[in-house]
Short mmCIF file of C-alpha atoms in Angstrom, two decimals:
data_model
loop_
_atom_site.label_atom_id
_atom_site.label_comp_id
_atom_site.label_asym_id
_atom_site.label_seq_id
_atom_site.Cartn_x
_atom_site.Cartn_y
_atom_site.Cartn_z
CA MET A 7 59.32 -38.40 66.29
CA LYS A 8 56.93 -35.48 65.82
CA GLU A 9 54.94 -34.53 68.94
CA LYS A 10 51.23 -35.16 68.79
CA LYS A 11 48.34 -33.57 70.63
CA ILE A 12 45.49 -35.95 71.48
CA CYS A 13 41.94 -34.52 71.35
CA GLU A 14 40.52 -34.93 74.78
CA ASN A 15 37.00 -35.20 73.37
CA ASN A 16 36.17 -38.72 74.51
CA ALA A 17 34.06 -39.28 71.44
CA CYS A 18 36.91 -38.14 69.09
CA GLN A 19 40.44 -38.88 70.52
CA TYR A 20 41.95 -37.78 67.17
CA GLU A 21 45.77 -37.27 67.04
CA ASN A 22 46.56 -33.67 66.04
CA ASP A 23 49.86 -31.85 65.48
CA ALA A 24 51.33 -30.19 68.55
CA ASN A 25 50.77 -26.64 67.20
CA THR A 26 47.04 -27.23 66.70
CA ASN A 27 44.57 -25.01 68.56
CA PHE A 28 41.55 -26.92 67.39
CA CYS A 29 40.98 -30.57 66.65
CA VAL A 30 41.00 -31.05 62.89
CA GLN A 31 38.56 -33.90 63.23
CA CYS A 32 35.82 -32.51 65.48
CA GLY A 33 36.85 -28.82 65.82
CA ALA A 34 37.12 -28.91 69.62
CA LEU A 35 39.35 -26.14 71.18
CA PHE A 36 42.38 -27.32 73.08
CA THR A 37 42.62 -25.93 76.71
CA THR A 38 45.78 -24.24 78.06
CA ASN A 39 46.48 -27.11 80.40
CA GLY A 40 46.40 -29.56 77.51
CA ALA A 41 42.84 -30.69 78.05
CA SER A 42 40.45 -30.39 75.18
CA THR A 43 36.98 -28.97 75.43
CA SER A 44 34.43 -29.72 72.74
CA THR A 45 33.73 -26.55 70.78
CA PRO A 46 31.42 -27.39 67.88
CA VAL A 47 31.27 -25.01 64.93
CA PRO A 48 28.11 -22.94 65.21
CA ALA A 49 25.37 -24.00 62.82
CA THR A 50 25.38 -20.50 61.32
CA LEU A 51 29.02 -20.55 60.11
CA LEU A 52 29.76 -21.15 56.45
CA GLY A 53 32.58 -23.37 55.28
CA THR A 54 35.09 -20.61 54.23
CA GLU A 55 38.76 -20.20 55.11
CA VAL A 56 38.53 -16.95 57.07
CA CYS A 57 42.05 -17.02 58.44
CA GLU A 58 43.66 -18.28 55.27
CA HIS A 59 45.94 -20.49 57.37
CA GLU A 60 47.62 -23.30 55.42
CA ASN A 61 46.41 -26.61 56.82
CA ASN A 62 47.86 -30.02 56.13
CA GLY A 63 46.20 -33.43 56.10
CA ASN A 64 42.56 -34.39 55.65
CA GLY A 65 41.07 -32.46 58.54
CA LYS A 66 37.61 -31.00 58.36
CA PHE A 67 38.36 -27.91 60.48
CA CYS A 68 41.08 -25.27 60.39
CA ILE A 69 43.76 -25.89 63.03
CA LYS A 70 44.10 -22.15 63.65
CA CYS A 71 40.62 -20.74 63.72
CA GLY A 72 38.59 -23.94 63.99
CA GLU A 73 36.17 -23.08 61.15
CA PRO A 74 35.16 -25.74 58.61
CA PHE A 75 36.78 -25.69 55.15
CA VAL A 76 35.09 -24.26 52.03
CA ASN A 77 34.00 -27.70 50.73
CA ASP A 78 31.89 -28.23 53.84
CA LEU A 79 28.90 -25.97 52.98
CA GLU A 80 26.76 -27.37 55.79
CA PRO A 81 27.57 -26.83 59.46
CA SER A 82 29.95 -29.45 60.82
CA ALA A 83 28.00 -32.52 61.72
CA THR A 84 31.12 -33.99 63.26
CA ALA A 85 31.37 -31.37 65.91
CA THR A 86 27.74 -31.81 66.75
CA ASN A 87 28.03 -35.55 66.97
CA HIS A 88 31.17 -35.43 69.17
CA GLU A 89 30.02 -33.23 72.00
CA PRO A 90 31.53 -34.51 75.23
CA LYS A 91 29.15 -35.83 77.76
CA GLY A 92 29.08 -34.31 81.18
CA SER A 93 28.20 -31.15 83.04
CA ASP A 94 31.57 -29.42 82.37
CA GLN A 95 30.75 -28.77 78.67
CA VAL A 96 32.18 -25.48 77.35
CA PRO A 97 29.84 -23.35 75.15
CA PRO A 98 30.99 -22.85 71.54
CA ILE A 99 33.03 -19.80 70.77
CA GLN A 100 31.29 -17.28 68.41
CA LYS A 101 33.66 -15.55 65.97
CA LYS A 102 32.88 -12.18 64.38
CA LYS A 103 33.27 -11.82 60.65
CA SER A 104 35.73 -9.25 59.43
CA PRO A 105 34.72 -6.47 56.92
CA SER A 106 37.15 -7.87 54.34
CA PHE A 107 35.29 -11.14 54.47
CA LEU A 108 31.94 -9.44 53.76
CA ASN A 109 33.37 -7.44 50.82
CA LYS A 110 34.83 -10.55 49.29
CA LYS A 111 31.56 -12.38 49.69
CA LEU A 112 29.62 -9.53 48.05
CA LEU A 113 32.04 -9.38 45.11
CA ILE A 114 31.80 -13.13 44.68
CA MET A 115 28.01 -13.00 44.68
CA LEU A 116 27.96 -10.06 42.23
CA GLY A 117 30.36 -11.86 39.91
CA ALA A 118 28.28 -14.99 40.06
CA LEU A 119 25.15 -12.97 39.22
CA LEU A 120 26.87 -11.38 36.21
CA VAL A 121 28.01 -14.79 35.02
CA VAL A 122 24.46 -16.07 35.36
CA LEU A 123 23.04 -13.06 33.47
CA PHE A 124 25.52 -13.27 30.62
CA GLY A 125 25.12 -17.04 30.46
CA SER A 126 21.34 -16.71 30.40
CA TYR A 127 21.48 -14.09 27.64
CA TRP A 128 23.84 -16.27 25.63
CA ILE A 129 21.56 -19.28 26.07
CA LEU A 130 18.43 -17.26 25.17
CA GLU A 131 20.15 -15.64 22.23
CA LYS A 132 21.19 -19.06 20.93
CA THR A 133 17.66 -20.36 21.59
CA PHE A 134 15.61 -17.57 20.02
CA SER A 135 17.96 -16.14 17.38
CA ASN A 136 18.56 -18.61 14.59
CA LYS A 137 20.56 -16.29 12.33
CA ASP A 138 23.90 -18.02 12.68
CA SER A 139 22.55 -21.55 12.46
CA LEU A 140 20.27 -20.66 9.52
CA ILE A 141 23.09 -19.02 7.58
CA ALA A 142 25.38 -21.95 8.41
CA THR A 143 22.80 -24.36 6.99
CA LEU A 144 22.36 -22.26 3.85
CA GLU A 145 26.12 -22.04 3.35
CA GLN A 146 26.31 -25.82 3.55
CA VAL A 147 23.62 -25.97 0.85
CA VAL A 148 25.62 -23.57 -1.30
CA VAL A 149 28.49 -26.06 -1.23
CA SER A 150 26.54 -29.34 -1.30
CA ASP A 151 23.44 -28.36 -3.37
CA ASP A 152 21.52 -30.56 -0.90
CA ALA A 153 17.81 -30.02 -1.64
CA ASP A 154 16.68 -31.92 1.48
CA LYS A 155 18.82 -29.78 3.78
CA PHE A 156 17.55 -26.66 2.03
CA TYR A 157 13.95 -27.80 2.47
CA GLU A 158 14.53 -28.31 6.22
CA ALA A 159 15.72 -24.70 6.51
CA LEU A 160 12.40 -23.39 5.17
CA THR A 161 9.26 -22.51 7.10
CA ILE A 162 6.29 -23.95 5.19
CA ASN A 163 2.84 -23.14 6.54
CA ASP A 164 -0.57 -24.34 5.35
CA ALA A 165 0.77 -26.88 2.87
CA SER A 166 -0.73 -30.32 2.27
CA ASP A 167 1.32 -33.49 2.04
CA VAL A 168 0.84 -33.49 -1.74
CA GLU A 169 2.10 -29.90 -1.92
CA LYS A 170 5.15 -30.63 0.23
CA LYS A 171 6.03 -33.68 -1.84
CA ALA A 172 5.73 -31.71 -5.09
CA TYR A 173 7.84 -28.85 -3.74
CA LYS A 174 10.60 -31.17 -2.49
CA GLN A 175 10.85 -32.70 -5.93
CA TYR A 176 10.88 -29.25 -7.51
CA LEU A 177 13.84 -28.22 -5.33
CA LYS A 178 15.75 -31.37 -6.30
CA GLU A 179 15.30 -30.52 -9.96
CA ASN A 180 16.60 -26.96 -9.55
CA ASP A 181 19.84 -25.27 -8.44
CA VAL A 182 19.25 -24.80 -4.70
CA SER A 183 22.87 -23.72 -4.13
CA GLU A 184 22.23 -20.52 -6.07
CA ILE A 185 18.94 -19.96 -4.22
CA ALA A 186 20.64 -20.54 -0.84
CA ASN A 187 23.42 -18.09 -1.71
CA THR A 188 20.84 -15.43 -2.56
CA LEU A 189 19.01 -16.06 0.71
CA VAL A 190 22.21 -15.73 2.76
CA LYS A 191 22.72 -12.25 1.32
CA SER A 192 19.08 -11.36 1.96
CA ILE A 193 19.24 -12.43 5.62
CA SER A 194 22.44 -10.45 6.14
CA VAL A 195 20.91 -7.32 4.61
CA LEU A 196 17.69 -7.74 6.56
CA HIS A 197 19.63 -8.26 9.79
CA GLU A 198 21.29 -4.86 9.44
CA SER A 199 18.08 -3.03 8.54
CA ASP A 200 14.89 -2.04 10.29
CA GLN A 201 12.79 -3.98 7.82
CA LEU A 202 10.85 -7.00 8.97
CA LEU A 203 10.24 -8.52 5.52
CA THR A 204 12.00 -8.83 2.20
CA GLN A 205 10.94 -10.57 -1.01
CA VAL A 206 13.59 -12.67 -2.77
CA ALA A 207 13.84 -13.69 -6.43
CA THR A 208 16.54 -15.80 -8.02
CA GLU A 209 18.43 -14.78 -11.11
CA ASP A 210 16.41 -17.01 -13.47
CA SER A 211 13.01 -15.85 -12.19
CA GLU A 212 11.01 -12.73 -12.92
CA VAL A 213 8.96 -13.02 -9.74
CA ASP A 214 9.77 -13.33 -6.06
CA GLN A 215 9.98 -16.91 -4.83
CA PHE A 216 10.62 -16.42 -1.11
CA LYS A 217 9.69 -14.21 1.82
CA VAL A 218 12.44 -13.67 4.41
CA ILE A 219 10.81 -12.51 7.65
CA LYS A 220 12.58 -11.09 10.70
CA ILE A 221 10.79 -11.71 13.97
CA LYS A 222 11.66 -9.90 17.23
CA LYS A 223 11.21 -12.36 20.06
CA PHE A 224 10.78 -10.73 23.46
CA GLY A 225 11.84 -7.49 21.74
CA LEU A 226 15.51 -8.56 21.91
CA PHE A 227 16.29 -11.57 19.77
CA ASN A 228 16.13 -11.64 15.96
CA SER A 229 14.74 -14.84 14.51
CA TYR A 230 14.34 -15.48 10.78
CA GLU A 231 11.92 -17.47 8.68
CA ILE A 232 12.28 -18.30 4.98
CA GLN A 233 8.85 -18.87 3.53
CA PRO A 234 8.45 -20.09 -0.08
CA ILE A 235 5.80 -18.16 -2.00
CA LYS A 236 2.75 -19.90 -3.47
CA PHE A 237 1.51 -19.11 -6.98
CA LYS A 238 -1.97 -18.88 -8.47
CA VAL A 239 -3.29 -21.62 -10.73
CA PHE A 240 -6.12 -21.09 -13.23
CA ALA A 241 -8.05 -23.67 -15.28
CA GLU A 242 -9.57 -23.48 -18.76
CA THR A 243 -11.99 -25.87 -20.44
CA ASN A 244 -14.02 -26.53 -23.58
CA SER A 245 -17.14 -27.82 -21.80
CA ASN A 246 -19.30 -26.45 -19.00
CA ALA A 247 -19.87 -30.00 -17.76
CA ILE A 248 -16.19 -30.48 -16.77
CA GLU A 249 -14.87 -30.51 -13.20
CA VAL A 250 -11.25 -30.73 -12.09
CA SER A 251 -9.90 -32.20 -8.87
CA ILE A 252 -6.43 -31.27 -7.57
CA ASP A 253 -4.98 -31.84 -4.10
CA GLY A 254 -8.41 -32.51 -2.60
CA GLN A 255 -10.08 -29.48 -4.22
CA ASN A 256 -12.90 -29.79 -6.76
CA LYS A 257 -13.78 -26.95 -9.13
CA ARG A 258 -16.50 -26.69 -11.80
CA LEU A 259 -15.07 -25.03 -14.92
CA SER A 260 -16.64 -22.66 -17.43
CA THR A 261 -16.11 -22.05 -21.12
CA ASP A 262 -16.79 -18.33 -20.57
CA GLU A 263 -13.67 -17.55 -18.56
CA SER A 264 -10.68 -18.99 -16.71
CA VAL A 265 -11.50 -20.28 -13.24
CA SER A 266 -9.14 -19.63 -10.31
CA ILE A 267 -8.28 -22.90 -8.58
CA SER A 268 -5.96 -21.97 -5.68
CA LYS A 269 -2.35 -21.09 -4.80
CA TYR A 270 0.32 -23.78 -4.71
CA LEU A 271 4.04 -24.10 -4.13
CA PRO A 272 6.00 -24.82 -7.32
CA GLY A 273 6.12 -28.44 -8.44
CA LYS A 274 4.36 -31.11 -10.46
CA TYR A 275 0.84 -31.93 -9.28
CA PRO A 276 -1.44 -34.76 -10.41
CA TYR A 277 -5.02 -33.76 -11.14
CA THR A 278 -8.18 -35.29 -12.54
CA VAL A 279 -10.45 -34.00 -15.31
CA LEU A 280 -14.00 -35.32 -14.90
CA TRP A 281 -16.90 -34.99 -17.37
CA GLU A 282 -20.01 -36.42 -15.77
CA THR A 283 -23.60 -35.92 -16.92
CA GLU A 284 -26.78 -37.95 -17.41
CA ILE A 285 -25.25 -39.11 -20.67
CA GLY A 286 -22.21 -40.76 -19.09
CA SER A 287 -18.84 -39.95 -17.59
CA VAL A 288 -15.18 -39.72 -18.58
CA THR A 289 -12.22 -39.42 -16.17
CA VAL A 290 -8.74 -38.42 -17.33
CA GLU A 291 -5.65 -38.29 -15.07
CA ARG A 292 -3.13 -35.53 -15.84
CA GLN A 293 -0.24 -33.54 -14.34
CA VAL A 294 0.28 -29.79 -14.17
CA ASP A 295 3.73 -28.21 -13.76
CA ILE A 296 3.43 -25.14 -11.50
CA TRP A 297 6.24 -22.59 -11.83
CA PRO A 298 7.12 -19.31 -10.12
CA SER A 299 4.80 -17.43 -12.46
CA GLU A 300 1.50 -15.60 -12.45
CA SER A 301 0.29 -17.50 -15.53
CA ASN A 302 0.01 -21.11 -14.39
CA VAL A 303 -2.83 -22.62 -16.43
CA LEU A 304 -4.31 -26.06 -15.81
CA ASP A 305 -5.74 -27.72 -18.92
CA GLY A 306 -9.30 -28.75 -18.15
CA SER A 307 -10.28 -29.49 -21.76
CA LEU A 308 -11.11 -32.89 -23.18
CA PRO A 309 -10.96 -34.14 -26.78
CA MET A 310 -14.50 -34.20 -28.13
CA TYR A 311 -16.37 -36.00 -30.87
CA GLU A 312 -19.46 -34.73 -32.68
CA VAL A 313 -22.77 -36.34 -33.47
CA ASP A 314 -24.25 -34.49 -36.45
CA LEU A 315 -27.98 -33.82 -36.03
CA ILE A 316 -28.28 -31.28 -38.83
CA ASP A 317 -29.72 -33.77 -41.33
CA GLY A 318 -32.66 -34.55 -39.07
CA PRO A 319 -35.49 -32.14 -38.26
CA TYR A 320 -33.89 -31.29 -34.95
CA ASP A 321 -36.40 -28.59 -34.08
CA GLU A 322 -39.23 -31.12 -34.42
CA TRP A 323 -37.56 -34.16 -32.92
CA ASN A 324 -36.65 -34.99 -29.37
CA TYR A 325 -34.01 -37.49 -28.32
CA LEU A 326 -33.64 -40.28 -25.79
CA ILE A 327 -30.19 -41.19 -24.49
CA ASN A 328 -29.90 -44.60 -22.89
CA GLY A 329 -33.70 -44.60 -22.62
CA LYS A 330 -33.96 -41.23 -20.84
CA GLN A 331 -35.54 -38.08 -22.17
CA LEU A 332 -32.88 -35.37 -21.98
CA ASN A 333 -32.61 -31.76 -22.99
CA LEU A 334 -29.77 -31.97 -25.44
CA LYS A 335 -29.83 -28.31 -26.41
CA LYS A 336 -27.21 -27.54 -23.75
CA TYR A 337 -24.89 -30.02 -25.50
CA ILE A 338 -25.58 -28.73 -29.02
CA VAL A 339 -22.90 -26.64 -30.74
CA ASP A 340 -23.75 -25.42 -34.26
CA GLY A 341 -26.31 -28.18 -34.68
CA ARG A 342 -23.93 -30.87 -33.48
CA PHE A 343 -24.19 -32.84 -30.30
CA VAL A 344 -20.71 -32.65 -28.68
CA VAL A 345 -19.44 -35.12 -26.04
CA PRO A 346 -15.96 -36.21 -24.85
CA GLU A 347 -14.14 -39.11 -26.42
CA GLY A 348 -14.78 -42.31 -24.53
CA VAL A 349 -18.48 -41.68 -23.88
CA GLU A 350 -20.73 -44.36 -25.39
CA PHE A 351 -24.53 -44.25 -25.44
CA LYS A 352 -27.64 -45.23 -27.36
CA LEU A 353 -29.40 -42.41 -29.17
CA VAL A 354 -33.11 -42.59 -30.05
CA ALA A 355 -35.02 -39.90 -31.94
CA THR A 356 -38.71 -39.31 -31.14
CA PHE A 357 -41.56 -37.25 -32.57
CA LYS A 358 -45.34 -37.06 -32.46
CA GLU A 359 -47.81 -37.10 -35.31
CA ASN A 360 -51.55 -36.80 -34.79
CA GLY A 361 -51.03 -37.48 -31.11
CA VAL A 362 -49.08 -40.71 -31.71
CA LEU A 363 -45.47 -40.95 -30.42
CA TYR A 364 -42.97 -42.58 -32.73
CA GLU A 365 -39.47 -43.72 -31.67
CA SER A 366 -36.57 -44.58 -33.91
CA GLU A 367 -34.52 -47.73 -33.61
CA PRO A 368 -31.57 -47.15 -31.18
CA VAL A 369 -28.31 -45.95 -32.74
CA GLN A 370 -25.13 -46.89 -30.86
CA ILE A 371 -22.86 -43.84 -30.60
CA ASN A 372 -19.17 -44.21 -29.69
CA GLY A 373 -17.54 -41.56 -31.85
CA SER A 374 -18.18 -38.92 -34.45
CA ALA A 375 -21.23 -39.94 -36.43
CA TYR A 376 -23.92 -38.85 -38.84
CA PRO A 377 -26.72 -41.04 -37.51
CA GLU A 378 -29.62 -42.11 -39.72
CA PHE A 379 -32.70 -42.86 -37.69
CA SER A 380 -35.06 -45.66 -38.71
CA PHE A 381 -38.61 -45.32 -37.40
CA LEU A 382 -39.86 -48.86 -37.92
CA LYS A 383 -43.33 -48.31 -36.52
CA TYR A 384 -43.77 -45.12 -38.45
CA GLU A 385 -42.40 -46.69 -41.62
CA GLN A 386 -44.83 -49.59 -41.27
CA LYS A 387 -47.62 -47.06 -40.90
CA LEU A 388 -46.45 -45.29 -44.02
CA GLU A 389 -46.21 -48.57 -45.91
CA LEU A 390 -49.70 -49.53 -44.82
CA GLU A 391 -51.05 -46.19 -45.87
CA ALA A 392 -49.24 -46.47 -49.18
CA ALA A 393 -50.68 -49.94 -49.70
CA LYS A 394 -54.14 -48.66 -48.94
CA GLN A 395 -53.67 -45.78 -51.30
CA GLU A 396 -52.40 -48.17 -53.95
CA LEU A 397 -55.39 -50.40 -53.40
CA GLU A 398 -57.69 -47.44 -53.66
CA ARG A 399 -55.98 -46.38 -56.80
CA GLU A 400 -56.28 -49.89 -58.16
CA LYS A 401 -59.91 -50.00 -57.18
CA GLU A 402 -60.50 -46.65 -58.72
CA TYR A 403 -58.72 -47.70 -61.85
CA ALA A 404 -60.60 -51.01 -61.94
CA LYS A 405 -63.81 -49.13 -61.44
CA GLN A 406 -62.94 -46.76 -64.20
CA VAL A 407 -62.03 -49.70 -66.45
CA ALA A 408 -65.20 -51.54 -65.45
CA GLU A 409 -67.36 -48.52 -66.00
CA SER A 410 -65.73 -47.95 -69.37
CA GLU A 411 -66.19 -51.55 -70.47
CA ILE A 412 -69.68 -51.78 -69.00
CA SER A 413 -70.54 -48.54 -70.80
CA SER A 414 -69.32 -50.11 -74.03
CA LEU A 415 -71.26 -53.28 -73.19
CA ILE A 416 -74.52 -51.37 -72.66
CA GLN A 417 -73.98 -49.37 -75.79
CA ASN A 418 -73.37 -52.57 -77.83
CA TYR A 419 -76.39 -54.23 -76.27
CA LEU A 420 -78.69 -51.30 -77.09
CA THR A 421 -77.34 -51.17 -80.63
CA ILE A 422 -77.95 -54.92 -81.13
CA TYR A 423 -81.40 -54.51 -79.60
CA SER A 424 -82.24 -51.58 -81.90
CA TYR A 425 -81.26 -53.42 -85.06
CA GLY A 426 -82.67 -56.74 -83.99
CA TYR A 427 -79.40 -58.66 -84.25
CA VAL A 428 -80.54 -61.76 -82.44
CA ASP A 429 -77.45 -63.72 -83.42
CA ALA A 430 -75.20 -61.07 -81.85
CA LEU A 431 -76.83 -61.22 -78.42
CA ASN A 432 -74.29 -63.83 -77.28
CA THR A 433 -71.58 -61.11 -77.49
CA VAL A 434 -73.25 -58.98 -74.84
CA ILE A 435 -75.33 -61.47 -72.84
CA SER A 436 -74.04 -64.54 -71.02
CA THR A 437 -75.42 -67.55 -72.77
CA ASP A 438 -75.52 -69.42 -69.48
CA SER A 439 -78.03 -66.98 -68.08
CA ALA A 440 -81.81 -67.25 -68.34
CA PHE A 441 -81.83 -63.68 -69.54
CA TYR A 442 -80.13 -64.70 -72.78
CA ALA A 443 -82.93 -67.05 -73.83
CA GLN A 444 -85.62 -64.59 -72.78
CA GLN A 445 -84.01 -61.71 -74.63
CA ALA A 446 -83.36 -63.76 -77.79
CA LYS A 447 -87.03 -64.91 -77.82
CA TYR A 448 -88.33 -61.37 -77.20
CA LEU A 449 -86.17 -59.81 -79.88
CA GLN A 450 -87.17 -62.53 -82.38
CA SER A 451 -90.79 -61.84 -81.65
CA LEU A 452 -90.28 -58.18 -82.48
CA LEU A 453 -88.71 -59.16 -85.77
CA ASP A 454 -91.57 -61.49 -86.51
CA LYS A 455 -94.04 -58.63 -85.93
CA ASN A 456 -91.96 -56.34 -88.07
CA THR A 457 -91.59 -54.09 -85.05
CA GLN A 458 -88.47 -52.13 -84.31
CA ALA A 459 -87.37 -50.59 -81.04
CA GLU A 460 -84.74 -47.92 -81.80
CA ILE A 461 -82.69 -46.44 -78.97
CA ASP A 462 -82.68 -42.66 -79.21
CA GLU A 463 -80.58 -41.91 -76.18
CA TYR A 464 -79.47 -43.41 -72.90
CA ASP A 465 -77.71 -42.33 -69.75
CA ILE A 466 -75.79 -44.65 -67.42
CA VAL A 467 -76.89 -43.32 -64.06
CA SER A 468 -74.67 -45.53 -61.89
CA VAL A 469 -72.42 -48.51 -61.86
CA GLN A 470 -72.43 -50.21 -58.47
CA GLU A 471 -69.97 -52.97 -57.69
CA ASN A 472 -71.51 -55.78 -55.72
CA GLY A 473 -68.36 -57.84 -55.23
CA GLY A 474 -67.22 -61.00 -56.84
CA GLY A 475 -67.07 -59.29 -60.24
CA SER A 476 -70.79 -58.46 -60.20
CA TYR A 477 -72.15 -54.99 -60.94
CA THR A 478 -75.54 -53.36 -60.93
CA VAL A 479 -75.87 -50.85 -63.76
CA THR A 480 -78.76 -48.38 -63.80
CA VAL A 481 -79.56 -46.81 -67.20
CA ASP A 482 -82.16 -44.27 -68.22
CA GLU A 483 -83.28 -45.16 -71.76
CA LEU A 484 -85.41 -43.47 -74.42
CA TYR A 485 -86.79 -45.70 -77.24
CA THR A 486 -88.87 -45.10 -80.33
CA ILE A 487 -91.19 -48.04 -81.11
CA ILE A 488 -91.99 -48.37 -84.79
CA LYS A 489 -94.82 -50.74 -85.74
CA PRO A 490 -96.33 -51.34 -89.19
CA ASP A 491 -99.38 -49.22 -89.90
CA ALA A 492 -98.83 -47.27 -86.64
CA ASN A 493 -97.29 -44.02 -85.61
CA PRO A 494 -93.87 -44.17 -83.89
CA LYS A 495 -94.09 -44.14 -80.15
CA GLU A 496 -91.49 -42.93 -77.63
CA VAL A 497 -90.93 -45.04 -74.57
CA LYS A 498 -88.88 -44.03 -71.50
CA GLN A 499 -87.72 -46.64 -69.11
CA LYS A 500 -85.21 -47.24 -66.34
CA SER A 501 -83.35 -50.44 -66.98
CA ILE A 502 -81.36 -52.12 -64.22
CA TYR A 503 -78.82 -54.51 -65.63
CA THR A 504 -76.84 -57.15 -63.83
CA VAL A 505 -73.36 -57.37 -65.30
CA LYS A 506 -70.71 -59.91 -64.40
CA LEU A 507 -67.06 -60.29 -65.23
CA ILE A 508 -66.85 -63.77 -66.71
CA ASP A 509 -63.47 -65.07 -67.87
CA GLY A 510 -62.21 -61.54 -68.17
CA GLU A 511 -65.20 -60.35 -70.18
CA TYR A 512 -68.10 -58.22 -68.97
CA LEU A 513 -71.47 -59.76 -69.94
CA ILE A 514 -75.08 -58.98 -69.06
CA THR A 515 -76.71 -61.72 -66.95
CA GLY A 516 -80.02 -60.08 -66.06
CA LEU A 517 -82.39 -57.14 -66.52
CA LYS A 518 -85.27 -55.66 -64.64
CA LEU A 519 -87.18 -52.51 -65.18
CA GLY A 520 -87.14 -49.88 -62.51
CA GLN A 521 -89.65 -47.24 -61.48
#
């Protein structure tokens, strides 16, 4: 049986091998007489194998030198906790470190520092330089033609959600493997040069589509960004009243020149064409396909219809649209009122005459038209005036006819009177009138006296209509009175006849002499 040496530390009593100088459990030094004295490892000692003695078992301290093993980095708590009680305690033995130990420690520390430095550089280089990972991603795209993976490799700044969506779709519809292959070459060339930027175009494009930018982080690490290039979009229109809206931007267009909208990544973008005025509004939804090109043009025109105003006196008329007075001259092109298809409105023409405003009946406009305006109030006025004029003409004609017939009547009467034709008086005088009997009696009396009253001349001074077919006729008359055995005598008189239209015939109904 192998001889054992019992630690005499009352708190330990660990069985050690016979050749042990120190207790492997508590580190106490064995005395020469076999007694053990507690010798705790100083708190300043590190757990290193200074003597390089080969120990066996699970001891915590070297059996030769008494120092703790390397895996015990803290001072031995066991030794501290197993100090023997009593006044005969032996102070711990302090061991001096050898120069070889210090050199080894320094080399170990220097090596550790170098490992830390190289490890840190490797970690930082992997963190801030994305060259390898970026090229690896692009090479995967070359093989897979994966548009989503290619999109993730790009750096896209200042792009809206609409723009990003359009660009993703654009990449899916194009050969990204070819683009990725071109970018791999560009990054490799840029990496070996002092340039910080290069522009990249693909084989099927005349313009650059990407910027590859090299960034020096902390002045040491190269990092790369692939930025897709945006392209200008212009808009053209056929009406100054049109506005377009694309990706949240609104622009008023002009027929005089193309209007710059903005810059966008390639792709298909929805946009709205809006024509909105006091007349009405039309909204049309469209899509523009933006390509890597400097000539992207957005169509802001709308199909128009024309309302022809040439036939009307446009310079003299004004117009109401939906009841509102508008200045239509800004909508007039070559005498035609031009509006987009889809606009419907009521058109009313207006004008003034002698201070009176006249409006036409509304004309419903919903397409190209040659409107004819009906001015009911004005037409009624014209009809009334025409009727009045016709009445006046009729009156004038009736007057002329009456004057002519009355003139003939007076002439016939004076002739009958001059020749004493009593029996003919009923042709010129109404037999129902008292004047007929008086005149027949008077004329018969002249005949009985063999007296003749010859009319030399007469002048119808006036014919005044009294209404109801009655007229007052004033006649200046000159007679020669011839009596038997007497000289002829001239007599002037003013005769005022009453003439009536009886059963369509003008007849004398009365006579009085005037002054």
